[in-house]
Coordinates of C-alpha atoms in Angstrom, one line a residue:
X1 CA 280.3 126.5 -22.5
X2 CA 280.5 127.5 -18.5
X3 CA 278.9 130.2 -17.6
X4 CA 280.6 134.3 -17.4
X5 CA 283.2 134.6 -15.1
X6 CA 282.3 136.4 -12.4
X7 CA 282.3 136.1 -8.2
X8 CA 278.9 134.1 -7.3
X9 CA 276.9 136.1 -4.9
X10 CA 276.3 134.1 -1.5
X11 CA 273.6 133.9 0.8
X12 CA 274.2 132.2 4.1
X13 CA 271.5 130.4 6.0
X14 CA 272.7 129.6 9.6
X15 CA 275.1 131.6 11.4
X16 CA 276.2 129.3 14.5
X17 CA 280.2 128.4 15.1
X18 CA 280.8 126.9 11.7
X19 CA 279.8 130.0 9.6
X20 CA 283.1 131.5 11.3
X21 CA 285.5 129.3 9.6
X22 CA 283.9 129.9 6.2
X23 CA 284.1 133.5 6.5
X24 CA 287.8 133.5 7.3
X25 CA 288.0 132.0 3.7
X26 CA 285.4 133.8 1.7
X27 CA 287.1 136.8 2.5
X28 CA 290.3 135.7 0.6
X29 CA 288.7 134.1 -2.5
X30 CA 287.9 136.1 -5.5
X31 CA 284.9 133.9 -6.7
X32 CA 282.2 134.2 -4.3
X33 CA 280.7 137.6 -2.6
X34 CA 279.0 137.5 0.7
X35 CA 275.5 139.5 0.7
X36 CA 273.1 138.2 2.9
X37 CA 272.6 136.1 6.0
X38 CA 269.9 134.7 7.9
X39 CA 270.0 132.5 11.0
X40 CA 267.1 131.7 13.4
X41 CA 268.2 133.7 16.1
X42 CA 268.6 137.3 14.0
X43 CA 271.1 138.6 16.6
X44 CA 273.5 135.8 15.2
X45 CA 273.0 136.7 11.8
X46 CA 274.0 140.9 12.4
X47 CA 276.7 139.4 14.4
X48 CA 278.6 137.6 11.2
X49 CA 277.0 140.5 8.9
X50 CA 279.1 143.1 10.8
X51 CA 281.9 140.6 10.9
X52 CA 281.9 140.5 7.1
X53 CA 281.2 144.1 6.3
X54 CA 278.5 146.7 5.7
X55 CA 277.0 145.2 2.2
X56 CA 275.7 142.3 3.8
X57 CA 272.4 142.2 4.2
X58 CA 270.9 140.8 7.4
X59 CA 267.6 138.2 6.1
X60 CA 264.7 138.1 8.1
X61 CA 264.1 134.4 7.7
X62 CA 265.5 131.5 5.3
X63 CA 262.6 132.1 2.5
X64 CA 263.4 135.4 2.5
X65 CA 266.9 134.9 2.0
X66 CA 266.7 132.3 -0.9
X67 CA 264.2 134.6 -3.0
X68 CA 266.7 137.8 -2.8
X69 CA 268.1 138.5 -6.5
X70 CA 271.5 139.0 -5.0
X71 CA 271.8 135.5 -3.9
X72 CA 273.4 133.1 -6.4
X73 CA 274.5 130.0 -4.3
X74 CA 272.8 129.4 -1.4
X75 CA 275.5 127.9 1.7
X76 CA 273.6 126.1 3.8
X77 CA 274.9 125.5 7.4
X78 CA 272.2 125.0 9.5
X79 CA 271.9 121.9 11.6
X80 CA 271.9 118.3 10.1
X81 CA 267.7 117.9 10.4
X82 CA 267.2 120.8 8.3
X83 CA 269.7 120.5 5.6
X84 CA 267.7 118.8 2.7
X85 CA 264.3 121.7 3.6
X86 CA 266.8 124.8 3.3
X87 CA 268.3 123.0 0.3
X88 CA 264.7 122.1 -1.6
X89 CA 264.0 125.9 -0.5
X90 CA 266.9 127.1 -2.1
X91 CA 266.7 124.9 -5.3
X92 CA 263.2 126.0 -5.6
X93 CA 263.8 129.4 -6.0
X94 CA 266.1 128.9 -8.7
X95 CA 269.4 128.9 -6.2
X96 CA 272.5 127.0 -6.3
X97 CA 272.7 125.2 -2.8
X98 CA 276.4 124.5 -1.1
X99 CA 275.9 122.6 2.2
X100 CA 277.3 121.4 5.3
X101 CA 277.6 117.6 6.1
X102 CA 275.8 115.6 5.9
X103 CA 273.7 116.1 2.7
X104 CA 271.0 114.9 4.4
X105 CA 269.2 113.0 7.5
X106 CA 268.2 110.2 5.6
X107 CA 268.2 108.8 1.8
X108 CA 264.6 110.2 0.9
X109 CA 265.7 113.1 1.5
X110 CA 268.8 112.8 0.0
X111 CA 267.4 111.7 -2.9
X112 CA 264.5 114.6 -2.8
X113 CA 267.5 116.8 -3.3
X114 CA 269.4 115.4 -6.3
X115 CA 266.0 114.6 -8.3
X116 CA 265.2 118.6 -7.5
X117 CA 269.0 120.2 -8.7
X118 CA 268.7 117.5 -11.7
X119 CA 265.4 118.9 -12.6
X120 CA 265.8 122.3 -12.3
X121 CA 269.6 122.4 -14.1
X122 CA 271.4 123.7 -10.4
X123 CA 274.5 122.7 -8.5
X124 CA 274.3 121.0 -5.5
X125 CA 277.8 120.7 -3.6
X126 CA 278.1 119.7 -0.2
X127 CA 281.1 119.3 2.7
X128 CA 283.6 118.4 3.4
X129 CA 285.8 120.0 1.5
X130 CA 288.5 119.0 3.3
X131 CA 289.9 116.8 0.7
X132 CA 290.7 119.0 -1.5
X133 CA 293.8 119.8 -0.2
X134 CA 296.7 119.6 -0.3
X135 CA 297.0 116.0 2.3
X136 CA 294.3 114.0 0.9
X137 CA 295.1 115.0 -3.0
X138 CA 299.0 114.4 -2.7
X139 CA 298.3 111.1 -1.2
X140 CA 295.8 110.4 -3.9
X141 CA 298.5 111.7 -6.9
X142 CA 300.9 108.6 -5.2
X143 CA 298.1 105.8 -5.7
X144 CA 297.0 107.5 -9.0
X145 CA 301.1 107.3 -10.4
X146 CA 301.5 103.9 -9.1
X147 CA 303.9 104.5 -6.4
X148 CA 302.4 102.4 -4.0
X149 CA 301.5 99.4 -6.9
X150 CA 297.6 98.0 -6.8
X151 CA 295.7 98.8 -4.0
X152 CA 294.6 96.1 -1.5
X153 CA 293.8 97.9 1.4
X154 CA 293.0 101.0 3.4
X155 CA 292.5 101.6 7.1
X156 CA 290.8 104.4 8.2
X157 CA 290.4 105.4 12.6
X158 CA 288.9 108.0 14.5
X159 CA 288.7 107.5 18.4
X160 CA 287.9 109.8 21.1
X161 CA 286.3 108.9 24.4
X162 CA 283.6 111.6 23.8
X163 CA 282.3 115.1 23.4
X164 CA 281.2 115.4 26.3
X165 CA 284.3 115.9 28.3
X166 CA 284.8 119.3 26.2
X167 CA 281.6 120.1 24.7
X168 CA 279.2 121.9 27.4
X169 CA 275.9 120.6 25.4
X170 CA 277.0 117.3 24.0
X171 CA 273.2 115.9 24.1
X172 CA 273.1 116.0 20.4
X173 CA 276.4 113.8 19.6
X174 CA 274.1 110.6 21.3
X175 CA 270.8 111.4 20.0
X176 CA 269.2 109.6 16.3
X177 CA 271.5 111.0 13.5
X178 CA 274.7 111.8 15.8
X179 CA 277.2 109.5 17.1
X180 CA 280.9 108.9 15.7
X181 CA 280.0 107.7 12.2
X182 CA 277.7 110.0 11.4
X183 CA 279.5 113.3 12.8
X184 CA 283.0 112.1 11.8
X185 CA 282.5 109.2 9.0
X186 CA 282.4 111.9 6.3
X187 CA 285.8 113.2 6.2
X188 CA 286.9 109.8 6.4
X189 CA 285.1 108.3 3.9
X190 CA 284.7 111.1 1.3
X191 CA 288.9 110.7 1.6
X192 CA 288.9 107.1 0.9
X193 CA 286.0 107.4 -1.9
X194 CA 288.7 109.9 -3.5
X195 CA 291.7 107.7 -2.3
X196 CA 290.2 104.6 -3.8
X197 CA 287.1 105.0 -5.5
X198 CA 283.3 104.4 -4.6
X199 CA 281.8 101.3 -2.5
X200 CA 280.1 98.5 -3.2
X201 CA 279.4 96.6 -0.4
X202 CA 279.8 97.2 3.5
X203 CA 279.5 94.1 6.7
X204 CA 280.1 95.8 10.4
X205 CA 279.5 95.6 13.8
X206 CA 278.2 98.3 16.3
X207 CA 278.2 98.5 20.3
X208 CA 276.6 101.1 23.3
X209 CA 279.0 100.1 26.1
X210 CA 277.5 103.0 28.1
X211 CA 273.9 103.8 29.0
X212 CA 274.5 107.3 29.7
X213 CA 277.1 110.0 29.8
X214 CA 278.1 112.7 32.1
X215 CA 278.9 116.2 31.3
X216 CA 282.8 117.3 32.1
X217 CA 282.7 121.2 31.6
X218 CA 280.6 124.3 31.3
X219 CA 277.7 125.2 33.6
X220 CA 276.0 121.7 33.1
X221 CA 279.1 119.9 34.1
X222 CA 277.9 116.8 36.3
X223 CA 274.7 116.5 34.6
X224 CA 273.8 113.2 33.4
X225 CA 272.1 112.3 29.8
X226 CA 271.0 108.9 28.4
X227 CA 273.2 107.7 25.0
X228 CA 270.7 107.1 22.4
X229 CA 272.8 105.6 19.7
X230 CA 275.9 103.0 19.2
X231 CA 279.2 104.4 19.9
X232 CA 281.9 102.2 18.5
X233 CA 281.5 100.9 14.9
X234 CA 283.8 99.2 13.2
X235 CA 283.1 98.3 9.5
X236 CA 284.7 96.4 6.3
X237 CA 284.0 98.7 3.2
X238 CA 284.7 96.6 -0.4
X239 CA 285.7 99.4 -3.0
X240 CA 285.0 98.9 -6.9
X241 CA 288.1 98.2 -7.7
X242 CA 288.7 95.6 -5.2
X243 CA 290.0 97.4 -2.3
X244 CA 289.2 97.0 1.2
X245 CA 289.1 99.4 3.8
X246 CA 288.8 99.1 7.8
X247 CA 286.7 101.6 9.2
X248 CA 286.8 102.4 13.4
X249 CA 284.7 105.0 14.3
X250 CA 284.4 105.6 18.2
X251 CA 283.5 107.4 21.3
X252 CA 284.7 104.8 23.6
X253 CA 288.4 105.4 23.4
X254 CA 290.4 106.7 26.0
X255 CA 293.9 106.9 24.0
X256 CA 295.2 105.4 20.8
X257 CA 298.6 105.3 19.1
X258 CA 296.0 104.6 15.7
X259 CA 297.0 106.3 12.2
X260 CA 294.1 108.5 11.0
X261 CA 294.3 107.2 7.4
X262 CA 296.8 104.2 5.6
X263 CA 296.3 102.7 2.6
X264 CA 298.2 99.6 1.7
X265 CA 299.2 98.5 -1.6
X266 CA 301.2 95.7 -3.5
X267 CA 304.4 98.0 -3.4
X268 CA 304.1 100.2 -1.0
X269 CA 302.1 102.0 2.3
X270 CA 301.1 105.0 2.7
X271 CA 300.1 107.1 5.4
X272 CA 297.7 109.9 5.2
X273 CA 297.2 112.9 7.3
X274 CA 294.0 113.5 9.3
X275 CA 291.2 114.4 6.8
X276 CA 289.6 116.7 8.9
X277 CA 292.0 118.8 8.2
X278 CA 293.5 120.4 4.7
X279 CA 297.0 119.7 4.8
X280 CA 299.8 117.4 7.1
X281 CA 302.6 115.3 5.8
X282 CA 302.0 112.4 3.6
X283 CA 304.2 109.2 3.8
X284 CA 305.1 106.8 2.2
X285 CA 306.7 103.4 3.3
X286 CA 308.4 101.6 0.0
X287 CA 310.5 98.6 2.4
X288 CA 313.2 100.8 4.0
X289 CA 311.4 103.2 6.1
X290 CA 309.2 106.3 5.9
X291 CA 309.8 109.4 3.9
X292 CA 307.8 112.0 3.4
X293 CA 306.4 113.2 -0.4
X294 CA 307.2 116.8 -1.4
X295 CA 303.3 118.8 -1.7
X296 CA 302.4 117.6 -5.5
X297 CA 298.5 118.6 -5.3
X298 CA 295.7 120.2 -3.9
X299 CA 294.2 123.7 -3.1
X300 CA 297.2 125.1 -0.9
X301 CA 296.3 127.1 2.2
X302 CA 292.8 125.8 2.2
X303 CA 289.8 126.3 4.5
X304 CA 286.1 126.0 5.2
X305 CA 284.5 127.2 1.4
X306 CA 287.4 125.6 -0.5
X307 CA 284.3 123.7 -2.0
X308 CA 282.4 126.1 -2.7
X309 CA 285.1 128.2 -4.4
X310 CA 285.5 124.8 -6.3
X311 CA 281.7 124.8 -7.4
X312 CA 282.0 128.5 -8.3
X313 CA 285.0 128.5 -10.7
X314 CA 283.5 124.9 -12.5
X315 CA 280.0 126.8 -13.0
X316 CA 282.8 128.7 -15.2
X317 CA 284.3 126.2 -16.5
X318 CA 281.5 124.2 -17.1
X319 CA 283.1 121.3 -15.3
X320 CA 281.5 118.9 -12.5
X321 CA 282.6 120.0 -9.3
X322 CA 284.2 117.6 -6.8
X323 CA 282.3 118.0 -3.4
X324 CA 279.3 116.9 -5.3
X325 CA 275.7 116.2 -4.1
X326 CA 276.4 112.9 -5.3
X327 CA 279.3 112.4 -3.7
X328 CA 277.7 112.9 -0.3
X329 CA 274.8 111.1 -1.2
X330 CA 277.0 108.2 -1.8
X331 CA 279.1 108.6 1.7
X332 CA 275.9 109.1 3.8
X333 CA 274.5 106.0 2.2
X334 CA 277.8 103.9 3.0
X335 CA 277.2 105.3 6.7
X336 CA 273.6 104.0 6.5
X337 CA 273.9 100.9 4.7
X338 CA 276.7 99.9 7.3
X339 CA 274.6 100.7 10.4
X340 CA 272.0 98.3 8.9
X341 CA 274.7 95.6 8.4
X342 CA 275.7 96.1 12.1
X343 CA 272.3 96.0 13.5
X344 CA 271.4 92.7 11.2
X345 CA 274.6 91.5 11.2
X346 CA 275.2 90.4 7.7
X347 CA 277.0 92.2 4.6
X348 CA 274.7 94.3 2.3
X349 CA 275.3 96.3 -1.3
X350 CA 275.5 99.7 -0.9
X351 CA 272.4 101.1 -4.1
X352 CA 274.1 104.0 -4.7
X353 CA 277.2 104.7 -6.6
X354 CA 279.3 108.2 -8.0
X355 CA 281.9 108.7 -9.7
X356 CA 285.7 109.3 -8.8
X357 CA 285.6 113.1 -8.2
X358 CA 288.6 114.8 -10.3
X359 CA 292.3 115.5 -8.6
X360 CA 293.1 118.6 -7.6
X361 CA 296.2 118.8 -10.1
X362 CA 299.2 120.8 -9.2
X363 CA 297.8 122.7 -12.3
X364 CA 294.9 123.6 -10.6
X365 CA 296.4 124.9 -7.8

């Protein structure tokens, strides 16, 4: 038995750029409620309190917030360091926790998290959320019906020559926990996880071809900063089932002509649209050209929250949800595991493992 349908109540800790796109989408779903917000910098917080309407309260600190009996699920989306502490916070106080990516910093903390939502019966569901719709899940219906046989293989790319020529604080993208695998490698790899199932085993390679970076807009523009972390990596990920996938991720790339997302199989290819986003075309290549596949899955019209809506209704339904704790426990610790590989230069098991999260049917829809 789920629990009553009703909307979950939502308290939101951090209320910097991101909390924007998630309340464009609360407002249009029917199974969450917005009631309080906190962020370190209060003015913030009664910034996206006004923007959401007069019943939501303004929080005068994160503990506060995750005590309040009108807070159900707590949606965490303060910065990466501090995800698995608000989450602990939340879980501790009897809270549901939905997160931004990653799950966590590290796998202690990581794991912190799932022991504490396993021990106290609560939901733990983190980003992204983006494949859930309607790209990711139609391309997954084709390999789930066979159209494109067995799959063998799976290429995955994301190259950019930088944040820095947009962003005017891009300090953080080169420091310990940023850099293009972990900042980008969880869209990617949650979509292949759902595309072709958990990994087992990851080898790569990693390079820092620049020393330091220079700032290309905003008032710092011209300032210099040091690059604190490899910025191309290029990995081979082994899937359960026997799958392998090529992973680029880089900030050392001018232009590319690259696909975001193919996967290969014995019948057919198919190409995948961008999985930081919810929707694009999906094609599929069968000997005598490309054609694109009508829409057969996924959330339609999705946005930032999809997730959480999707955590909401199976607390209902007394179903898993699919942007699971686990999940991202699993993808940060492929992300890890293949930073190790790089730096030793040898192929290692990845420990962790999760299971296939359910389609997005075009029932569910």
């Amino acid at each position: 038995m789920g629990e009553p349908l009703k909307p979950l109540n939502i308290g939101i800790v951090g209320a910097g750029k991101i909390s924007g796109a998630y309340l464009s989408t609360l407002a249009r779903l029917t199974s969450v409620r917005l009631t309080a917000v906190t962020d370190l910098d209060l003015s913030r917080a009664r910034s996206v309190a006004a923007q959401a309407g007069a019943e939501v309260a303004v929080a005068p600190s994160a503990a506060a917030l995750v005590t309040r009996d009108d807070v159900d699920v707590v949606l965490n989306l303060t910065i990466p360091a501090a995800h698995a502490e608000v989450a602990l916070a939340a879980l501790a106080a009897g809270k549901h926790v939905y997160g931004e990516k990653p799950l966590a910093a590290n796998r202690k903390e990581a794991e912190a998290v799932l022991a504490a939502a396993h021990e106290a019966g609560l939901r733990v569901g983190c980003a992204p959320d983006t494949v859930l719709g309607t790209g990711t899940q139609t391309a997954r219906k084709a390999v789930d019906d066979g159209l494109i046989g067995t799959p063998v293989a799976a290429t995955a790319f994301m190259t950019s020559a930088g944040h820095e020529k947009w962003h005017p604080d891009p300090e953080f993208y080169y420091r310990p926990g940023g850099g293009p695998l972990l900042d980008m490698g969880p869209y990617y790899l949650s979509a292949l996880v759902h595309l072709l199932g958990p990994v087992v085993r990851v080898t790569g390679a990693s390079s820092r071809p620049r020393a330091q970076r220079t700032i290309g807009s905003g008032a710092r523009a011209g300032h210099t900063f040091p690059v604190e972390v490899d910025t191309h990596i290029t990995g081979i990920l082994e899937h359960a089932g026997g799958a392998l996938s090529t992973l680029v991720m880089s900030f050392d790339i001018r232009a590319a002509r690259l696909p975001r997302i193919e996967v290969h199989g014995t019948s057919a290819s198919l190409s995948v649209p961008d999985p930081n986003g919810f929707d694009g075309p999906v094609e599929i290549h069968r000997g005598d050209g490309w054609e694109t596949l009508p829409v057969s899955a996924g959330c339609p019209d999705a946005g930032r929250g999809a997730g959480l809506a999707d955590l909401a209704e199976a607390l209902s339904a007394g179903r898993p949800h699919r942007a699971s704790a686990e999940l991202a426990a699993h993808v940060l610790d492929i992300m890890l595991t293949l930073m190790d590989a790089a730096d030793q230069g040898r192929a290692l098991p990845v420990t962790t493992i999760c299971e296939r999260p359910d389609p997005v049917s075009g029932a569910d829809r």
